[in-house]
Short mmCIF file of C-alpha atoms in Angstrom, two decimals:
data_model
loop_
_atom_site.label_atom_id
_atom_site.label_comp_id
_atom_site.label_asym_id
_atom_site.label_seq_id
_atom_site.Cartn_x
_atom_site.Cartn_y
_atom_site.Cartn_z
CA MET U 26 0.00 0.00 0.00
CA SER U 27 1.22 3.50 -0.84
CA ASP U 28 2.36 5.82 1.92
CA ASN U 29 -0.39 8.35 1.20
CA VAL U 30 -2.68 6.84 3.82
CA ILE U 31 -4.88 9.04 5.99
CA VAL U 32 -6.35 7.84 9.27
CA ILE U 33 -9.57 9.64 10.15
CA ILE U 34 -10.83 9.69 13.73
CA PRO U 35 -14.22 11.28 14.48
CA ALA U 36 -14.19 12.53 18.07
CA TYR U 37 -16.70 14.06 20.44
CA GLN U 38 -15.67 15.01 23.99
CA GLU U 39 -12.63 12.69 23.82
CA ALA U 40 -9.93 14.94 25.27
CA ALA U 41 -9.06 12.30 27.86
CA ARG U 42 -8.49 9.50 25.35
CA ILE U 43 -7.69 10.95 21.93
CA GLY U 44 -3.99 11.57 22.65
CA ALA U 45 -3.28 7.93 23.44
CA VAL U 46 -5.17 6.79 20.33
CA ILE U 47 -3.16 9.12 18.06
CA ASP U 48 0.12 7.98 19.63
CA ALA U 49 -0.90 4.37 19.07
CA VAL U 50 -1.67 5.07 15.40
CA PHE U 51 1.77 6.62 14.82
CA ALA U 52 3.37 3.70 16.68
CA ALA U 53 1.44 1.14 14.62
CA ARG U 54 2.76 2.45 11.35
CA PRO U 55 5.04 5.47 11.08
CA GLY U 56 4.28 7.83 8.20
CA LEU U 57 0.53 7.75 8.50
CA ARG U 58 -1.34 11.06 8.50
CA VAL U 59 -3.90 11.37 11.24
CA VAL U 60 -6.95 13.61 10.87
CA VAL U 61 -9.17 14.09 13.90
CA ILE U 62 -12.65 15.43 13.21
CA ASP U 63 -13.81 17.27 16.30
CA ASP U 64 -17.60 17.03 16.19
CA GLY U 65 -18.32 20.23 18.12
CA SER U 66 -16.73 19.12 21.41
CA ALA U 67 -16.91 21.48 24.38
CA ASP U 68 -13.70 20.06 25.87
CA ASP U 69 -10.08 20.21 24.65
CA THR U 70 -10.35 17.40 22.12
CA ALA U 71 -9.04 19.56 19.25
CA GLU U 72 -6.12 21.02 21.22
CA VAL U 73 -5.03 17.62 22.54
CA ALA U 74 -5.24 16.11 19.06
CA ARG U 75 -3.09 18.94 17.62
CA ARG U 76 -0.50 18.54 20.38
CA HIS U 77 -0.19 14.86 19.49
CA GLY U 78 0.52 15.62 15.84
CA ALA U 79 -2.90 15.24 14.21
CA THR U 80 -4.53 17.56 11.69
CA VAL U 81 -7.82 18.75 13.16
CA LEU U 82 -11.09 19.48 11.37
CA ARG U 83 -13.59 21.24 13.61
CA LEU U 84 -17.28 20.97 12.81
CA PRO U 85 -19.01 24.20 13.93
CA THR U 86 -21.69 22.29 15.88
CA ASN U 87 -22.28 18.71 16.94
CA GLN U 88 -23.51 17.06 13.73
CA GLY U 89 -23.27 13.37 14.57
CA TYR U 90 -21.00 10.45 13.83
CA GLY U 91 -21.84 10.09 10.13
CA VAL U 92 -21.24 13.75 9.29
CA ALA U 93 -17.94 13.75 11.18
CA LEU U 94 -16.86 10.67 9.26
CA GLN U 95 -17.88 12.19 5.95
CA ALA U 96 -15.92 15.34 6.73
CA GLY U 97 -12.85 13.14 7.21
CA TYR U 98 -13.46 11.32 3.95
CA CYS U 99 -13.95 14.61 2.09
CA TYR U 100 -10.65 15.85 3.51
CA ALA U 101 -8.93 12.64 2.43
CA ALA U 102 -10.41 12.91 -1.07
CA ARG U 103 -9.21 16.51 -1.39
CA ALA U 104 -5.78 15.51 -0.13
CA GLY U 105 -5.57 12.78 -2.78
CA ALA U 106 -5.27 9.92 -0.30
CA ASP U 107 -4.66 6.47 -1.76
CA ALA U 108 -6.30 4.82 1.22
CA VAL U 109 -8.29 5.94 4.25
CA VAL U 110 -8.57 4.17 7.59
CA GLN U 111 -11.37 5.08 9.98
CA LEU U 112 -11.33 4.27 13.66
CA ASP U 113 -13.06 5.40 16.84
CA ALA U 114 -11.54 7.94 19.20
CA ASP U 115 -12.37 6.10 22.41
CA GLY U 116 -9.69 3.43 21.99
CA GLN U 117 -12.09 0.56 21.20
CA HIS U 118 -10.35 -0.06 17.90
CA ASP U 119 -6.75 -1.07 18.48
CA PRO U 120 -4.55 0.86 16.00
CA ALA U 121 -2.10 -2.07 16.10
CA SER U 122 -4.48 -3.78 13.64
CA ILE U 123 -4.12 -1.00 11.02
CA PRO U 124 -1.24 -2.73 9.16
CA ASP U 125 -3.41 -5.87 8.80
CA LEU U 126 -6.28 -3.83 7.31
CA LEU U 127 -3.94 -2.05 4.89
CA ALA U 128 -2.26 -5.31 3.87
CA ALA U 129 -5.66 -6.75 2.94
CA LEU U 130 -6.61 -3.52 1.15
CA ALA U 131 -3.51 -3.80 -1.04
CA SER U 132 -5.19 -6.56 -3.02
CA PRO U 133 -6.31 -5.00 -6.33
CA ASP U 134 -9.84 -6.43 -6.25
CA VAL U 135 -10.61 -5.26 -2.70
CA ASP U 136 -12.25 -1.88 -2.11
CA VAL U 137 -13.13 -1.94 1.59
CA VAL U 138 -11.65 -3.90 4.50
CA ILE U 139 -13.64 -4.26 7.71
CA GLY U 140 -11.86 -5.02 10.98
CA SER U 141 -13.93 -7.76 12.63
CA ARG U 142 -13.96 -8.28 16.38
CA TRP U 143 -15.33 -11.80 15.92
CA LEU U 144 -12.59 -13.22 13.71
CA GLY U 145 -9.34 -14.47 15.21
CA ASP U 146 -8.80 -14.70 18.96
CA SER U 147 -10.26 -11.31 19.92
CA ARG U 148 -12.52 -11.34 23.01
CA TYR U 149 -15.08 -8.57 23.03
CA PRO U 150 -17.78 -8.35 25.70
CA MET U 151 -21.08 -7.20 24.16
CA PRO U 152 -24.46 -6.85 25.91
CA ALA U 153 -27.05 -9.45 24.84
CA LEU U 154 -29.36 -6.88 23.21
CA ARG U 155 -26.61 -5.48 21.01
CA ARG U 156 -25.39 -8.96 20.20
CA TRP U 157 -28.89 -9.97 19.05
CA GLY U 158 -29.22 -6.80 17.02
CA GLN U 159 -25.95 -7.51 15.32
CA LEU U 160 -27.02 -11.09 14.53
CA VAL U 161 -30.15 -9.75 12.81
CA PHE U 162 -28.16 -7.29 10.68
CA ARG U 163 -25.67 -10.02 9.89
CA ALA U 164 -28.43 -12.36 8.74
CA ILE U 165 -29.96 -9.66 6.49
CA LEU U 166 -26.60 -8.69 5.04
CA ASN U 167 -25.52 -12.27 4.39
CA ARG U 168 -28.88 -12.99 2.74
CA PHE U 169 -28.40 -10.22 0.16
CA THR U 170 -24.63 -10.30 -0.41
CA SER U 171 -22.27 -13.02 -1.50
CA TYR U 172 -19.83 -12.47 1.40
CA ARG U 173 -20.26 -13.98 4.89
CA TYR U 174 -19.87 -11.00 7.21
CA THR U 175 -19.28 -11.53 10.92
CA ASP U 176 -19.15 -7.92 12.13
CA PRO U 177 -21.39 -5.71 9.95
CA THR U 178 -21.52 -2.92 12.55
CA SER U 179 -17.76 -2.48 12.85
CA GLY U 180 -16.56 1.08 12.40
CA PHE U 181 -12.95 -0.04 12.04
CA GLN U 182 -12.47 0.12 8.27
CA ALA U 183 -9.98 0.81 5.53
CA ILE U 184 -11.12 1.95 2.09
CA LYS U 185 -9.55 3.00 -1.17
CA GLY U 186 -10.22 4.22 -4.70
CA ARG U 187 -13.71 3.58 -5.98
CA ALA U 188 -15.18 3.31 -2.47
CA LEU U 189 -14.26 6.90 -1.65
CA TRP U 190 -16.91 8.25 -4.05
CA PHE U 191 -19.61 6.61 -1.97
CA TYR U 192 -18.31 7.78 1.40
CA THR U 193 -18.33 11.38 0.18
CA SER U 194 -21.69 11.20 -1.61
CA ASP U 195 -25.19 12.24 -0.54
CA ALA U 196 -26.09 8.57 -0.10
CA PHE U 197 -23.80 8.24 2.92
CA PRO U 198 -25.96 8.16 6.09
CA TYR U 199 -25.30 11.02 8.49
CA ASP U 200 -26.38 9.37 11.73
CA TYR U 201 -25.38 5.71 11.93
CA PRO U 202 -23.43 4.49 8.90
CA ASP U 203 -23.14 0.74 9.54
CA ALA U 204 -24.57 -2.39 7.98
CA ASP U 205 -26.59 -0.30 5.49
CA VAL U 206 -23.38 1.14 4.05
CA LEU U 207 -21.99 -2.36 3.56
CA LEU U 208 -25.15 -3.37 1.72
CA MET U 209 -25.02 -0.24 -0.48
CA LEU U 210 -21.37 -0.87 -1.32
CA ASN U 211 -22.08 -4.50 -2.23
CA ARG U 212 -25.01 -3.47 -4.42
CA ALA U 213 -22.76 -0.92 -6.14
CA GLY U 214 -20.42 -3.78 -7.06
CA LEU U 215 -17.64 -2.91 -4.61
CA ARG U 216 -15.80 -5.72 -2.84
CA CYS U 217 -15.81 -5.52 0.96
CA ILE U 218 -13.98 -8.13 2.99
CA GLU U 219 -13.22 -8.69 6.67
CA VAL U 220 -9.98 -9.33 8.51
CA PRO U 221 -9.48 -10.01 12.23
CA ALA U 222 -8.93 -6.88 14.32
CA ARG U 223 -8.39 -6.24 18.00
CA PHE U 224 -11.16 -4.43 19.83
CA HIS U 225 -11.19 -3.22 23.42
CA PRO U 226 -14.27 -2.78 25.62
CA SER U 227 -15.93 0.63 25.54
CA PRO U 228 -14.43 2.81 28.29
CA PRO U 229 -16.67 3.46 31.31
CA GLY U 230 -18.49 6.81 31.40
CA LYS U 231 -18.31 7.33 27.65
CA ILE U 232 -21.31 9.00 25.94
CA SER U 233 -22.43 6.25 23.63
CA MET U 234 -25.01 5.61 20.92
CA HIS U 235 -25.98 2.62 23.06
CA ASP U 236 -27.27 4.76 25.94
CA GLY U 237 -30.93 5.33 26.86
CA TYR U 238 -33.51 4.97 24.07
CA LYS U 239 -30.84 5.16 21.35
CA PRO U 240 -30.40 1.36 20.85
CA PHE U 241 -34.09 1.02 19.94
CA TYR U 242 -33.92 3.96 17.55
CA TYR U 243 -30.70 2.59 16.12
CA VAL U 244 -32.16 -0.87 15.43
CA LEU U 245 -35.34 0.50 13.83
CA ARG U 246 -33.40 3.09 11.84
CA MET U 247 -30.96 0.45 10.58
CA LEU U 248 -33.73 -2.00 9.61
CA LEU U 249 -35.50 0.77 7.68
CA SER U 250 -32.26 1.80 6.00
CA LEU U 251 -31.48 -1.80 5.00
CA ALA U 252 -34.99 -2.21 3.56
CA LEU U 253 -34.74 1.08 1.64
CA THR U 254 -31.33 0.14 0.29
CA LEU U 255 -32.88 -2.98 -1.22
CA ILE U 256 -35.69 -1.12 -2.99
CA ARG U 257 -33.73 1.94 -4.09
CA PRO U 258 -32.03 2.08 -7.49
CA GLN U 259 -28.54 0.64 -7.41
CA PRO U 260 -26.03 3.45 -6.72
CA LYS U 261 -23.48 4.12 -9.44
CA PRO U 262 -19.88 5.17 -8.74
CA ARG U 263 -19.12 8.79 -9.63
CA GLY U 264 -16.63 11.47 -8.74
CA VAL U 265 -15.98 12.51 -5.16
CA ARG U 266 -17.09 15.87 -3.79
CA PRO U 267 -14.78 18.78 -4.47
CA MET T 8 -91.70 3.04 1.90
CA ASN T 9 -88.50 1.92 3.68
CA THR T 10 -85.21 3.74 3.09
CA PRO T 11 -82.58 1.42 1.53
CA ALA T 12 -79.82 0.39 3.97
CA HIS T 13 -77.07 1.93 1.80
CA ALA T 14 -78.76 5.30 1.43
CA VAL T 15 -77.00 8.16 3.22
CA GLN T 16 -79.02 10.86 4.87
CA VAL T 17 -77.23 14.06 3.88
CA MET T 18 -77.24 16.93 6.34
CA LEU T 19 -76.08 20.20 4.79
CA PRO T 20 -74.69 22.97 6.99
CA THR T 21 -77.04 25.60 8.32
CA ALA T 22 -76.69 29.20 7.17
CA HIS T 23 -75.03 30.01 10.49
CA GLN T 24 -72.44 27.21 10.10
CA GLN T 25 -71.80 28.20 6.50
CA THR T 26 -71.21 31.85 7.40
CA PHE T 27 -68.82 30.85 10.19
CA ALA T 28 -66.86 28.57 7.83
CA VAL T 29 -66.61 31.29 5.16
CA VAL T 30 -65.37 33.84 7.71
CA CYS T 31 -62.75 31.36 9.00
CA ALA T 32 -61.62 30.57 5.44
CA LEU T 33 -61.32 34.27 4.59
CA LEU T 34 -59.37 34.89 7.79
CA LEU T 35 -56.99 32.01 7.00
CA LEU T 36 -56.50 33.28 3.45
CA ALA T 37 -55.82 36.81 4.71
CA VAL T 38 -53.26 35.59 7.26
CA VAL T 39 -51.45 33.46 4.67
CA ILE T 40 -51.34 36.30 2.13
CA ALA T 41 -50.07 38.73 4.78
CA LEU T 42 -47.30 36.33 5.83
CA VAL T 43 -46.28 35.66 2.22
CA ARG T 44 -46.34 39.39 1.42
CA ARG T 45 -43.97 40.10 4.32
CA ARG T 46 -41.79 37.11 3.29
CA ILE T 47 -42.31 35.41 6.62
CA ILE T 48 -43.52 32.43 4.60
CA ARG T 49 -41.71 31.96 1.32
CA GLU T 50 -43.71 31.42 -1.86
CA GLU T 51 -42.59 27.83 -2.38
CA TYR T 52 -43.87 26.82 1.07
CA ALA T 53 -47.00 28.98 0.91
CA LEU T 54 -48.54 27.26 -2.13
CA LEU T 55 -50.07 24.47 -0.07
CA TRP T 56 -51.53 26.93 2.44
CA LEU T 57 -52.94 29.21 -0.27
CA ALA T 58 -54.46 26.30 -2.16
CA THR T 59 -56.05 24.99 1.01
CA SER T 60 -57.40 28.38 2.06
CA VAL T 61 -59.03 28.82 -1.35
CA ALA T 62 -60.37 25.25 -1.27
CA ILE T 63 -61.93 25.78 2.17
CA LEU T 64 -63.47 29.04 0.97
CA VAL T 65 -64.99 27.41 -2.12
CA VAL T 66 -66.33 24.43 -0.15
CA SER T 67 -67.75 26.66 2.58
CA ALA T 68 -69.39 29.12 0.18
CA SER T 69 -70.85 26.69 -2.33
CA LYS T 70 -73.53 24.21 -1.27
CA THR T 71 -73.16 22.41 -4.62
CA VAL T 72 -69.49 21.68 -4.03
CA MET T 73 -70.23 20.64 -0.45
CA LEU T 74 -72.94 18.27 -1.62
CA ALA T 75 -70.61 16.76 -4.22
CA LEU T 76 -67.96 16.22 -1.55
CA ILE T 77 -70.45 14.62 0.82
CA LYS T 78 -71.53 12.24 -1.93
CA LEU T 79 -67.93 11.47 -2.84
CA THR T 80 -66.90 10.60 0.73
CA GLY T 81 -70.17 8.96 1.75
CA ALA T 82 -70.32 11.08 4.90
CA GLY T 83 -73.64 12.06 6.39
CA LEU T 84 -72.65 15.38 7.87
CA ALA T 85 -71.06 18.37 6.20
CA THR T 86 -68.98 18.96 9.32
CA SER T 87 -67.52 15.43 9.02
CA VAL T 88 -66.36 16.26 5.50
CA MET T 89 -64.74 19.46 6.72
CA ILE T 90 -62.92 17.64 9.55
CA LEU T 91 -61.77 14.89 7.17
CA CYS T 92 -60.44 17.50 4.74
CA ALA T 93 -58.66 19.31 7.59
CA ILE T 94 -56.96 16.10 8.79
CA LEU T 95 -55.88 15.20 5.25
CA PHE T 96 -54.48 18.69 4.75
CA MET T 97 -52.56 18.54 8.03
CA MET T 98 -51.01 15.21 7.04
CA LEU T 99 -50.07 16.57 3.62
CA LEU T 100 -48.52 19.62 5.23
CA LEU T 101 -46.55 17.52 7.71
CA ILE T 102 -45.19 15.32 4.93
CA HIS T 103 -44.23 18.45 2.99
CA LEU T 104 -42.49 19.96 6.02
CA THR T 105 -40.67 16.68 6.76
CA ALA T 106 -39.34 16.72 3.20
CA VAL T 107 -38.25 20.33 3.63
CA ILE T 108 -36.52 19.57 6.95
CA SER T 109 -34.77 16.55 5.45
CA ARG T 110 -33.42 18.68 2.62
CA GLN T 111 -32.35 21.41 5.04
CA ARG T 112 -30.60 18.85 7.27
CA ARG T 113 -28.58 17.57 4.31
CA MET T 114 -27.63 21.14 3.41
CA ILE T 115 -26.59 21.93 6.99
CA CYS T 116 -24.39 18.80 7.02
CA ASP T 117 -22.77 19.89 3.75
CA LEU T 118 -22.18 23.38 5.10
CA ALA T 119 -20.70 22.06 8.34
CA ILE T 120 -18.30 19.83 6.38
CA ARG T 121 -17.28 22.63 4.02
CA HIS T 122 -16.83 24.99 6.96
CA ALA T 123 -14.55 22.50 8.71
CA LEU T 124 -12.48 21.89 5.56
CA LEU T 125 -12.09 25.60 4.81
CA ALA T 126 -11.25 26.45 8.44
CA GLU T 127 -8.50 23.84 8.38
CA GLU T 128 -7.20 25.24 5.07
CA VAL T 129 -7.18 28.80 6.42
CA GLU T 130 -5.34 27.67 9.55
CA ARG T 131 -2.75 25.78 7.48
CA LEU T 132 -2.19 28.72 5.12
CA ARG T 133 -1.87 31.10 8.08
CA GLU T 134 0.77 28.86 9.64
CA GLN T 135 2.61 28.65 6.33
CA GLY T 136 2.47 32.44 6.05
CA GLU T 137 3.81 32.87 9.57
CA ASP T 138 6.62 30.40 8.84
CA ALA T 139 7.52 32.32 5.66
CA GLU T 140 7.44 35.62 7.57
CA GLY T 141 9.72 34.12 10.20
CA ARG T 142 12.24 32.96 7.60
CA ARG T 143 12.31 36.14 5.46
CA PRO T 144 14.45 38.46 7.64
CA SER T 145 17.18 35.89 8.18
CA ALA T 146 17.24 35.06 4.46
CA GLN T 147 17.60 38.76 3.56
CA HIS T 148 20.27 39.15 6.23
CA GLY T 149 22.17 36.21 4.74
CA ALA T 150 22.00 37.74 1.27
#
């Protein structure tokens, strides 16, 4: 894989953890460029990220995970990145797995590589409700694609080339881009594969999309999005946003 | 002679009800026009309101149109028709507003992303400018 690889990290109120994550990315593979997208944090997330050597994009207000991600992908597209790696700012995704994702992405017929917490010897504690939700998404995805996915909700991904058009397009969901994105990519003829990746448990006290009523909204929203993806016209690759 | 089971007994509004409905429709129309005139409601979003105000006015003023509507819906009371029309209009309006909000949300996301990208670019150029400023005196001194 070429050296023009950008790691994008969407972050909201992560001043306490973002520094260690950035350090771990640089340690995992020297030469990577790290871009932290500060999603309207009220704490020192942006300053800490800058101090640790990351480029920082600051969204003017809190826009949500999907918008922060898309801002990172737009930056990478403008910067002419050959590959983009996305990972979470809370340290759940172990940057030590980045070289494995990039090695798999180097294959010419692969467009997207998903880091799976369920492949290999990784042990990841997940509440029963979330586990069941993931099994449902997995069943839907595996029914309508030719690949057997194990972790369709993983946000630890590496993408390149043709996939970048989709991540910067209007079709990219701006709240919870997950299994629906994988389905869209497959329907667009892009090849998405999984490799084992190390995940760590979510840190205590973190504001999560799995708090309160959000899991129920998330499951319903994702089921609707998957259904809509199946009945919408097949997306066609086009140029990335300027 | 017995009335057939499927026959609907139509009850048209009284003159008092009709006058009240016409006054309400005129008031609604006046408010909508005033808001559009002052650009508080933009034309593209006012069309539905204007069309509805006119429709309510026509239905309220004309017994023929009211009768036709009652026959069309199978309702027995003119007031039921009016309430049904009001509910349908509200649903239409809500769908329209949801579409507008969805479009606005997408635009806000785009603007937020562009703002973040441009702010980063400005910051980078400023730093480059400051670096160049810092180097210039020593370079001139060396020459």
